[in-house]
Amino acid sequence: MIRTKAELEAQERTTLAPWAQKSGDSAGRSHPEPSHPNRTEYQRDRARIIHSRAFRRLEYKTQVFLNGTGDHLRTRLTHTFEVANITRTIARSLALNEDLAETIALAHDLGHPPFGHTGEETLDALMRAHGGFDHNAQSLRIVDVVETRYPKFPGLNLSHEVREGLQKHAKFYQGTKGAAHPQPSIEAQIANLADEITYYSHDLDDGLDFELLEPMQLAELVVWKESEADVRRDFPRLKGREFRAYVIRCIIDRQVADVVQTSAALIEKSGVQSADDVRRYPRPLIAYSKPLLKANQQLRRFLYANLYYHPRVAGANTRACERLGDVFKAYLKKPSLLGGATSRRIKADGLHRTVCDYISGMTDRYLLDEHERLFPSV
Ligand code: MG
């Protein structure tokens, strides 16, 4: 038995909620393509992302800790898989389109430069007079322009709904006929929130694992306290690393359960009846409950105060970013260093944007090697 695309689309119509984005209702691609016999449009988009070079490079890019610092610390790639997994759980629980939500999650960090947020700030400063740099905008630029895999069009020619989902933090989301909406699809909203759930929990985990955070420090955090109480109740003898790992597991479970419950109630109350009603609705329908929102804001402040700028994190990232600046300036001075395929874009995109695209695509280690090549240490 081989299932056809038409059968898969029909199945979505009978099994998904009325407000889910159906792949058969996709607004299509910028460059029209013949459809695939047994894959939906979002399944194809997911494959295009996974097979892209930008996706493979995520393995060697910093999430919080400089890549290579420790074998168990998250990289951009493992972060992305965790986001995709949480996204799928929420989407499936709410009868929404898992393929679309997962695809957006897999692509959400493609635009991240080397060296994490410090790298992003450095590039943004270097690009200040030339349009700046933002990793969300860059994710879209990668799938639209930078990746070259197909002979008939630039980029990956993704469907409208996946591209919409990558316009994170946009004021308005562009519709197909020029109409702008305050919200993206409900599937994109899931990927946005799943990103937060993921990094809150794994940054705590990595911080503890790498001994930059002490369990004692966490005693005042509501998010930690509630899950810690669950674990002490269910497994009173658990200690050390096993205890901490299970608390993290419970934090994720509580967050996901809260979002599923809260969002189901919000959807019901909103009265939305279609995917476009979701887009026109003034507020997101995927959300934390008020108490969890408050607890997560406290966690966020804690991570900023105690982890992201910890000398052992920030010191390594700052030194790496100085090298990023050196390489950037070296390319500006001598564009011939960029190589054939990249330098051909200078005419259309300008020298600064071309250099910025090239550097932001680099992995941590490639940039450090390139620095060594351009500025050999004695
Ligand atoms: Mg992310």
PDB file of C-alpha atoms and ligand atoms in Angstrom, residues 63 76 79-80 83 108-109 112 135 168 195 199, ligand 1:
ATOM      1  CA  GLN A  63      24.215  27.540  21.922  1.00  0.00           C
ATOM      2  CA  ARG A  76      22.732  24.715  18.210  1.00  0.00           C
ATOM      3  CA  HIS A  79      18.962  22.534  20.890  1.00  0.00           C
ATOM      4  CA  THR A  80      17.109  22.468  17.556  1.00  0.00           C
ATOM      5  CA  VAL A  83      12.770  22.315  20.206  1.00  0.00           C
ATOM      6  CA  HIS A 108      14.209  28.432  13.505  1.00  0.00           C
ATOM      7  CA  ASP A 109      17.920  28.843  14.323  1.00  0.00           C
ATOM      8  CA  HIS A 112      22.481  31.923  14.078  1.00  0.00           C
ATOM      9  CA  HIS A 135      19.426  35.880  13.479  1.00  0.00           C
ATOM     10  CA  LYS A 168       9.651  35.559  14.388  1.00  0.00           C
ATOM     11  CA  ASP A 195      12.067  27.367  21.769  1.00  0.00           C
ATOM     12  CA  TYR A 199      16.361  26.789  26.383  1.00  0.00           C
TER      13      TYR A 199
HETATM   14 MG    MG B   1      16.382  28.644  19.436  1.00  0.00          MG
END
